[in-house]
Short mmCIF file of C-alpha atoms and ligand atoms in Angstrom, two decimals:
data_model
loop_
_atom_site.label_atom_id
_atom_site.label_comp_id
_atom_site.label_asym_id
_atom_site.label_seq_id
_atom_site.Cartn_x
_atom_site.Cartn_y
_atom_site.Cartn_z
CA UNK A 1 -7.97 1.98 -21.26
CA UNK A 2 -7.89 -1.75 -20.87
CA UNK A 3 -4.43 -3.36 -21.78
CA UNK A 4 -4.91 -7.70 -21.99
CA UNK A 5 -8.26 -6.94 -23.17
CA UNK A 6 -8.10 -10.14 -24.81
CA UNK A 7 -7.02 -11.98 -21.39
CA UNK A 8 -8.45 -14.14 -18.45
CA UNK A 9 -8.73 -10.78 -16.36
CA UNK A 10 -8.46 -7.56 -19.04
CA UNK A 11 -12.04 -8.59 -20.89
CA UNK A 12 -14.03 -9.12 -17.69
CA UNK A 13 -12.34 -5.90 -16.60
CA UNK A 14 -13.95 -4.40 -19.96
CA UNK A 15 -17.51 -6.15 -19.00
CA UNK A 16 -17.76 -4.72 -15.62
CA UNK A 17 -16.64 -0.83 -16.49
CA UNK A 18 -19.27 -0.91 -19.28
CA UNK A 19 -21.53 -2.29 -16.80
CA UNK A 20 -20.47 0.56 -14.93
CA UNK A 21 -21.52 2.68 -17.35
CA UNK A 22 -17.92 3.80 -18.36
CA UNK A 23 -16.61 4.60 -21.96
CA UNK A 24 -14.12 2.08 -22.51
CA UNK A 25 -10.79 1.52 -24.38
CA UNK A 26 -10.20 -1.96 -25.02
CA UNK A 27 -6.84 -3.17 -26.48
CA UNK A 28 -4.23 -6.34 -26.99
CA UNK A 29 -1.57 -6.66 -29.83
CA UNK A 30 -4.89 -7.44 -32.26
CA UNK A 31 -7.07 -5.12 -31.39
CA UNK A 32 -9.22 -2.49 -34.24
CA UNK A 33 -9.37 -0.19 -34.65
CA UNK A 34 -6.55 0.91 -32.05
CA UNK A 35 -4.40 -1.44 -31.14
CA UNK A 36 -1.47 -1.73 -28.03
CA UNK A 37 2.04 -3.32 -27.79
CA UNK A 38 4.15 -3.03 -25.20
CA UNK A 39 7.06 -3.08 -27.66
CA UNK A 40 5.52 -0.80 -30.50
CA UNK A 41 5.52 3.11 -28.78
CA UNK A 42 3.81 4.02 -32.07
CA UNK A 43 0.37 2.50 -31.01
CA UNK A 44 0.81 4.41 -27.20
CA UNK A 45 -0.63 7.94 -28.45
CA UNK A 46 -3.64 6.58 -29.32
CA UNK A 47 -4.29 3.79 -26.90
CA UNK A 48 -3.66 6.61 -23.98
CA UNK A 49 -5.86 9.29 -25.59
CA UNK A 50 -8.32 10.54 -24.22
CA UNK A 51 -8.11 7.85 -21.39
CA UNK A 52 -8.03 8.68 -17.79
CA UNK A 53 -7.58 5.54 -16.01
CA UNK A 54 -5.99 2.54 -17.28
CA UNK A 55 -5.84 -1.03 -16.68
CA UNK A 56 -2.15 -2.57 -16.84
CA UNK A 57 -1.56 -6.68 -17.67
CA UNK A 58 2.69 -6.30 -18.41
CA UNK A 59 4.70 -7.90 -21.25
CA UNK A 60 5.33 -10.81 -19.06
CA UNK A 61 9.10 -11.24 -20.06
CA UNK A 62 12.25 -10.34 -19.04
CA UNK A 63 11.52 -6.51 -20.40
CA UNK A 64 8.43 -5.88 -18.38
CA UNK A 65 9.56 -3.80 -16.05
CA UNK A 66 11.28 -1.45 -18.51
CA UNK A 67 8.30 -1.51 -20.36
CA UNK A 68 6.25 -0.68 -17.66
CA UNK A 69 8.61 2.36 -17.07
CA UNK A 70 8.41 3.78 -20.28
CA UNK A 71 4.57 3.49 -20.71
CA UNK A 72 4.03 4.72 -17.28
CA UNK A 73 5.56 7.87 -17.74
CA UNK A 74 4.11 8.27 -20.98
CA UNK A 75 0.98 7.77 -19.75
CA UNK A 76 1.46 9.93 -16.86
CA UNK A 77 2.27 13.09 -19.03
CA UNK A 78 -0.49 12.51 -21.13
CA UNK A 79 -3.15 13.06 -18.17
CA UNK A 80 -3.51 9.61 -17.03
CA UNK A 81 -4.70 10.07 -13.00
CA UNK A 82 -5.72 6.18 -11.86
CA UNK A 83 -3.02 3.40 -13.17
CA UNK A 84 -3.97 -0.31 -11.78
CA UNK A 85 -1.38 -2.87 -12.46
CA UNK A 86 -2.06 -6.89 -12.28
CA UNK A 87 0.61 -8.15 -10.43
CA UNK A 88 1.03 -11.54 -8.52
CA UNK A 89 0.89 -12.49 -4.58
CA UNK A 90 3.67 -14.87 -4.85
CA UNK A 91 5.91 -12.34 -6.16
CA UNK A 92 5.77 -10.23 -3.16
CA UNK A 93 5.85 -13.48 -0.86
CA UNK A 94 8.71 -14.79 -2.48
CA UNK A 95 11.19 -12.34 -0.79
CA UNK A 96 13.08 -12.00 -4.80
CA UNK A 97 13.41 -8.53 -5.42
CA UNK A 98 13.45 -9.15 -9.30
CA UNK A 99 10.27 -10.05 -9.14
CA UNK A 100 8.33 -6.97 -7.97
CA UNK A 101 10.27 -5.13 -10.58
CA UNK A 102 7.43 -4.39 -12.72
CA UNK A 103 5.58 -3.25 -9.57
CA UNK A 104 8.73 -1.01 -8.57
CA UNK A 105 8.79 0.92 -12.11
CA UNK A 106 5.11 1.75 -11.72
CA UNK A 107 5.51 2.97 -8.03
CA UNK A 108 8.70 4.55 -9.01
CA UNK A 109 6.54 6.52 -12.54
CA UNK A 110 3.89 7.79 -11.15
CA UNK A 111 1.92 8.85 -7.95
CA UNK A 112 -0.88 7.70 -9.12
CA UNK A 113 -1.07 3.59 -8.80
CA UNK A 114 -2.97 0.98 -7.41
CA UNK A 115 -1.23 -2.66 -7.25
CA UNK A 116 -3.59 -5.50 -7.48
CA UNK A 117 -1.62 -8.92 -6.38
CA UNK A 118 -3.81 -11.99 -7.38
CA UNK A 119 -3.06 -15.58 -6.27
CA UNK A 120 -3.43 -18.62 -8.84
CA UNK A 121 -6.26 -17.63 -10.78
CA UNK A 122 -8.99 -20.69 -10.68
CA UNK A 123 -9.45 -20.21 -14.96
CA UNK A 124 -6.01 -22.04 -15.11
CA UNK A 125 -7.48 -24.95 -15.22
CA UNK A 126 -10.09 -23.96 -18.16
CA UNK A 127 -7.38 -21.45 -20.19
CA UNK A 128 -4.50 -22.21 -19.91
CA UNK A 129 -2.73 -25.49 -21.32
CA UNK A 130 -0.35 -25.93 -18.33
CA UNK A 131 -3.47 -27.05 -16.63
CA UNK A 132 -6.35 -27.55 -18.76
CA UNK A 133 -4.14 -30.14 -20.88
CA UNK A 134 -3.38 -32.80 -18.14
CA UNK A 135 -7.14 -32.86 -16.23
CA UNK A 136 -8.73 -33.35 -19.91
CA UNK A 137 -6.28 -36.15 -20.56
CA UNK A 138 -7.29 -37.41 -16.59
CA UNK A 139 -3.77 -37.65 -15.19
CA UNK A 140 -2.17 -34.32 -13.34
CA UNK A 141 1.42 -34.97 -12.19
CA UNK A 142 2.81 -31.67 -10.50
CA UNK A 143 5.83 -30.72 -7.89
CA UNK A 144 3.24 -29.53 -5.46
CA UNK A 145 2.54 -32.15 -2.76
CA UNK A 146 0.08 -31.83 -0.93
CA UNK A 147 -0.04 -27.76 -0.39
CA UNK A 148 -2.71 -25.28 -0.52
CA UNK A 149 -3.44 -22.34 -2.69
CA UNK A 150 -6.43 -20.23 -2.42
CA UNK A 151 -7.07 -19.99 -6.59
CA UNK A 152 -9.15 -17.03 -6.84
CA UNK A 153 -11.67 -16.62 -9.86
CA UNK A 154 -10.05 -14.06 -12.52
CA UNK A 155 -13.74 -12.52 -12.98
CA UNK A 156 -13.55 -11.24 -8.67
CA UNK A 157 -10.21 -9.66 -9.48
CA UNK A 158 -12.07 -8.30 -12.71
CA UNK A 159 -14.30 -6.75 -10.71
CA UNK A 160 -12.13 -5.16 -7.86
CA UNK A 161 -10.00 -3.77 -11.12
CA UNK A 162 -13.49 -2.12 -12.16
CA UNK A 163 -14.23 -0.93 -8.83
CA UNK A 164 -10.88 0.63 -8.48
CA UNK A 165 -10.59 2.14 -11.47
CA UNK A 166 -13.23 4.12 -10.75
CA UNK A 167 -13.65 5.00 -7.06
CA UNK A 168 -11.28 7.58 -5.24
CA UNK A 169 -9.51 5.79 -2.56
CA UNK A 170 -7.29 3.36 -3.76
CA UNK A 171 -4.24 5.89 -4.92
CA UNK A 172 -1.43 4.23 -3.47
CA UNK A 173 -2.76 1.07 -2.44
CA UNK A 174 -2.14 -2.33 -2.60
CA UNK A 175 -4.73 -5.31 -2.71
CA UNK A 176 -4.13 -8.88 -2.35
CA UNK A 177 -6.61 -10.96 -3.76
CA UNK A 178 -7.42 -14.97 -2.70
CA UNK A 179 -9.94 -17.34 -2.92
CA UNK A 180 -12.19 -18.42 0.20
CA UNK A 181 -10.03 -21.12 1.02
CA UNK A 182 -6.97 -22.88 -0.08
CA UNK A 183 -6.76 -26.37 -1.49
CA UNK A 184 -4.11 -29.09 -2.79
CA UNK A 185 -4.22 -29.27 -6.29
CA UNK A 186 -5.49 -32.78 -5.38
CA UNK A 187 -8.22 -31.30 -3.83
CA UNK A 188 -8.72 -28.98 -7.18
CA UNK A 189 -8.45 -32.02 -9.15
CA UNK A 190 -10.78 -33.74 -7.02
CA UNK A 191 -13.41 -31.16 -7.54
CA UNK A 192 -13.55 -31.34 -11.11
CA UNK A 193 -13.54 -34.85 -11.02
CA UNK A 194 -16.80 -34.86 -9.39
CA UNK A 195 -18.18 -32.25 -11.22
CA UNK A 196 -17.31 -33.79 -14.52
CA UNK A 197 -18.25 -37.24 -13.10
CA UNK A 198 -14.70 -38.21 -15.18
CA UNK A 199 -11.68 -40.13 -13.17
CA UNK A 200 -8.93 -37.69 -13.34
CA UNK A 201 -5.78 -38.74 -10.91
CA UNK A 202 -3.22 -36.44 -9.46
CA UNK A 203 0.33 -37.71 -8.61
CA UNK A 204 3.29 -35.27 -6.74
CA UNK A 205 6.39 -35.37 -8.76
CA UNK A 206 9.28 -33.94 -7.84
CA UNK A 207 10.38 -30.58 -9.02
CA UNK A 208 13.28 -32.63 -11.27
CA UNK A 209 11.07 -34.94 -13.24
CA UNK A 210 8.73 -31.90 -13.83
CA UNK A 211 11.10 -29.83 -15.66
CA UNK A 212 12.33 -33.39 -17.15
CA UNK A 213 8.29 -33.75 -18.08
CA UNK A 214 8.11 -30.28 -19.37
CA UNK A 215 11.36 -29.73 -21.48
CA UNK A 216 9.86 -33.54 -22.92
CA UNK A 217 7.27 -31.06 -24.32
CA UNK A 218 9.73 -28.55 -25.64
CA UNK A 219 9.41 -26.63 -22.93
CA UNK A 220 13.00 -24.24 -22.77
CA UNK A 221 14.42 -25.08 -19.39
CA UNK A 222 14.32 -21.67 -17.96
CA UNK A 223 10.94 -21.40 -18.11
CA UNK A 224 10.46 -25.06 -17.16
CA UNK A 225 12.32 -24.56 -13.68
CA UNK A 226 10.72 -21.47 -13.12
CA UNK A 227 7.60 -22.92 -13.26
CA UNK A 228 8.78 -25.81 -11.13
CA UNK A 229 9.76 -22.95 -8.36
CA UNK A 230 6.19 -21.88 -8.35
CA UNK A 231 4.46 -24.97 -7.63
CA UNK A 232 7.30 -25.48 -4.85
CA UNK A 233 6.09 -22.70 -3.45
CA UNK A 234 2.75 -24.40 -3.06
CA UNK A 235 4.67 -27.55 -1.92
CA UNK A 236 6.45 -25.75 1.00
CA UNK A 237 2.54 -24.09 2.11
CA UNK A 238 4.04 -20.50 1.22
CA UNK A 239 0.76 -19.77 -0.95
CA UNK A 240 -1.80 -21.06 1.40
CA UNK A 241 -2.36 -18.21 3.60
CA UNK A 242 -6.13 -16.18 2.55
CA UNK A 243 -6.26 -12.50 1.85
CA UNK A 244 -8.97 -10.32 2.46
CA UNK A 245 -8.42 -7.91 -1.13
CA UNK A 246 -11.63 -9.35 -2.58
CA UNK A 247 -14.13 -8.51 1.01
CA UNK A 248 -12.60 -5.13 1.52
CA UNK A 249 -12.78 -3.63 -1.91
CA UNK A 250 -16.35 -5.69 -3.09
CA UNK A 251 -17.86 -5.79 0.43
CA UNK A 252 -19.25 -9.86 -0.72
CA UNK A 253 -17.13 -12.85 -0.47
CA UNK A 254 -15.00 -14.28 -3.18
CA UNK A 255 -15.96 -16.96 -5.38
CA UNK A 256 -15.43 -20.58 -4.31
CA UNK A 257 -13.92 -22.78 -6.87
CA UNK A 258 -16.70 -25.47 -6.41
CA UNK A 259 -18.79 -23.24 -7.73
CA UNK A 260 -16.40 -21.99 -10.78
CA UNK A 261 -15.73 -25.99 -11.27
CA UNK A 262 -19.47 -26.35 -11.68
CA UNK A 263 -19.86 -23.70 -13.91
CA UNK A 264 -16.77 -24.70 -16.36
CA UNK A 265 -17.61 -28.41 -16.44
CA UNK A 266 -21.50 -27.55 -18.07
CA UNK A 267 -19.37 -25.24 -20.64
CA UNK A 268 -17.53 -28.84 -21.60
CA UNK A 269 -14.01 -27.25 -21.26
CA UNK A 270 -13.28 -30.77 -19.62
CA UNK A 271 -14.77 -33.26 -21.93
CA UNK A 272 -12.00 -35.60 -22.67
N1 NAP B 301 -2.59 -16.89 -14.46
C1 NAP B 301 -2.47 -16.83 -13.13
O1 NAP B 301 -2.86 -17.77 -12.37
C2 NAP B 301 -1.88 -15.60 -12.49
C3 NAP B 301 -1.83 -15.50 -11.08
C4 NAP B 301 -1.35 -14.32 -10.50
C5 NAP B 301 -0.90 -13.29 -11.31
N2 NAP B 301 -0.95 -13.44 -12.68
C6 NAP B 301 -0.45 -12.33 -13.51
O2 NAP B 301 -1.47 -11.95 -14.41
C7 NAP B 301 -0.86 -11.43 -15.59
C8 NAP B 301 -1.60 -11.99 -16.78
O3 NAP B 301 -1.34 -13.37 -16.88
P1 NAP B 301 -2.36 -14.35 -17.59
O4 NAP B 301 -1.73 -15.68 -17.67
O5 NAP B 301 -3.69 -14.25 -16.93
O6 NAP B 301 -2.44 -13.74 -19.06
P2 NAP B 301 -3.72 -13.14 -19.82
O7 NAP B 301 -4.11 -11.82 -19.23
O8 NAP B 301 -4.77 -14.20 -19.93
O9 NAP B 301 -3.07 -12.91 -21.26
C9 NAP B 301 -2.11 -11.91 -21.52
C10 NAP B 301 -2.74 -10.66 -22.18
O10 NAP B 301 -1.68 -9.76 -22.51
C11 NAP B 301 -1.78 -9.40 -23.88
N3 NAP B 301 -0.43 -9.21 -24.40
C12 NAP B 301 0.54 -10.14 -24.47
N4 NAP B 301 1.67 -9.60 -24.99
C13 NAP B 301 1.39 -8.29 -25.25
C14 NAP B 301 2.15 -7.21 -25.79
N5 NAP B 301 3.41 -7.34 -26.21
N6 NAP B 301 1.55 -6.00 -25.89
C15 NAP B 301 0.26 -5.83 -25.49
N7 NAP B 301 -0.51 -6.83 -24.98
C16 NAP B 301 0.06 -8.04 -24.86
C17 NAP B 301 -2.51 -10.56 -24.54
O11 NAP B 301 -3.23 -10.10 -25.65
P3 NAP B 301 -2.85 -10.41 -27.18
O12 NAP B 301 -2.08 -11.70 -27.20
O13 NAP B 301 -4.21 -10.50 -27.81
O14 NAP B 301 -2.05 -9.23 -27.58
C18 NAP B 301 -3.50 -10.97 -23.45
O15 NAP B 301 -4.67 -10.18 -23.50
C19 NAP B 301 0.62 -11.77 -15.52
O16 NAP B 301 1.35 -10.61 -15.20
C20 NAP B 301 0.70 -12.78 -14.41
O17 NAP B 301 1.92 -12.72 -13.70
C21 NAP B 301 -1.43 -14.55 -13.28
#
């Protein structure tokens, strides 16, 4: 079973099991002819049946954890033996105990879990508007200085999600996952500039006039300063550090992001 089947990770997850040769579940709020919600129990019979291993993107909201509980033990009493949750690396780094609660209620449901904690994933900047909108209109302005983060490519965590879903050995463990190498988001930028052979420019605001820019957008402030605390994270270097998740579990290198720039930029997810 695949949950965010429909997502940057959960449908590359779905590609490389098949690939794998595996019968596969996939499902998202829309899916036919079974479909999942976190917040509809009546579609958890038969998402979990029959499954033995499932793939877990949360409700991402304030009731994810509780969520997570619930399903988790549900799942768990219905024979499921191999539960991998996406989480994030920056939760764990950030020292803020509410934010590994969603990791603590699958720890604390079952025995058998595997964590999977991802840095910035490098399809940002192709799916998701928070990114893709500002290089395709050519001017970037975020609160994150000059820091690093090693963006890793959602289809490498796909893959290490595949592998551990069905391989003994990863019952209890934890996997970080990073890019080769971290850069600036002017760096980034830079990259697809070239690649794109467009003039995109990147200016460091601070974290102020980027909730300012973002609640301009109707943006609610809540979520506008929390995303403002996650690029300060990259700010301050806290994300920069690499992690090995991606060697140890695929035995190859992870993708670099010239190459995934390369890639997106002939699909023409950049054309202004
Ligand atoms: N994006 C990043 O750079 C990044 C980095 C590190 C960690 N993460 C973590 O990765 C996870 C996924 O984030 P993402 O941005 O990449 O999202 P995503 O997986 O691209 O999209 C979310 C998925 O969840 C499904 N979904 C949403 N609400 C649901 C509900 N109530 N019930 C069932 N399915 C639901 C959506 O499908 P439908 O809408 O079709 O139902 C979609 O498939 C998050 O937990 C995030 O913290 C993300």
């Amino acid at each position: 079973m695949v949950t965010g089947a429909t997502g940057k990770t959960g449908r590359h997850v779905v590609e490389h099991l098949r690939r794998l040769g595996a019968d596969v579940r996939a499902v998202s709020r829309g899916s036919a002819p079974v479909r999942f919600d976190w917040f509809d129990e009546s579609t958890w019979p038969a998402a979990v049946s029959g499954a033995r291993a499932a793939y877990l993107v949360d409700a991402q909201n304030e009731h994810a954890a509780e969520r997570m509980r619930a399903f988790v033990t549900f799942a768990a009493e219905r024979g499921l033996t191999r539960l991998v949750l996406l989480s994030a690396r920056g939760w764990a780094d950030s020292g803020d105990p509410g934010l590994l609660a969603t990791e603590e209620a699958l720890r604390e449901s079952c025995d058998a879990w595997t964590i999977l904690r991802p840095t910035w994933f490098m399809q940002g900047f192709t799916e998701d508007d928070l990114l893709r909108a500002p290089v395709r209109a050519g001017s970037v302005r975020l609160p994150a200085g000059a820091g690093g983060e090693p963006f890793v490519d959602a289809r490498d965590i796909a893959e290490v999600a595949a592998a551990v879903l069905t391989r003994d050995g990863h019952t209890g463990v934890i996997h970080s996952l990073s890019g080769p190498r971290a850069l600036s988001i002017e760096e980034a930028v830079g990259t697809i500039a070239r690649v794109t052979g467009r003039t995109i420019g990147y200016r460091s605001v601070s974290p102020d006039e980027y909730v300012a820019d973002l609640m301009a957008r109707d943006v609610p402030e809540d979520e506008a300063r929390f995303l403002a605390r996650l690029f300060t994270w990259i700010r301050e270097g806290e994300d920069a550090h690499l992690s090995s998740g991606v060697q140890d579990v695929l035995g190859r290198a992870p993708r670099d992001f010239a190459d995934f720039a390369e890639e997106a930029a002939a699909t023409g997810v950049w054309a202004a």
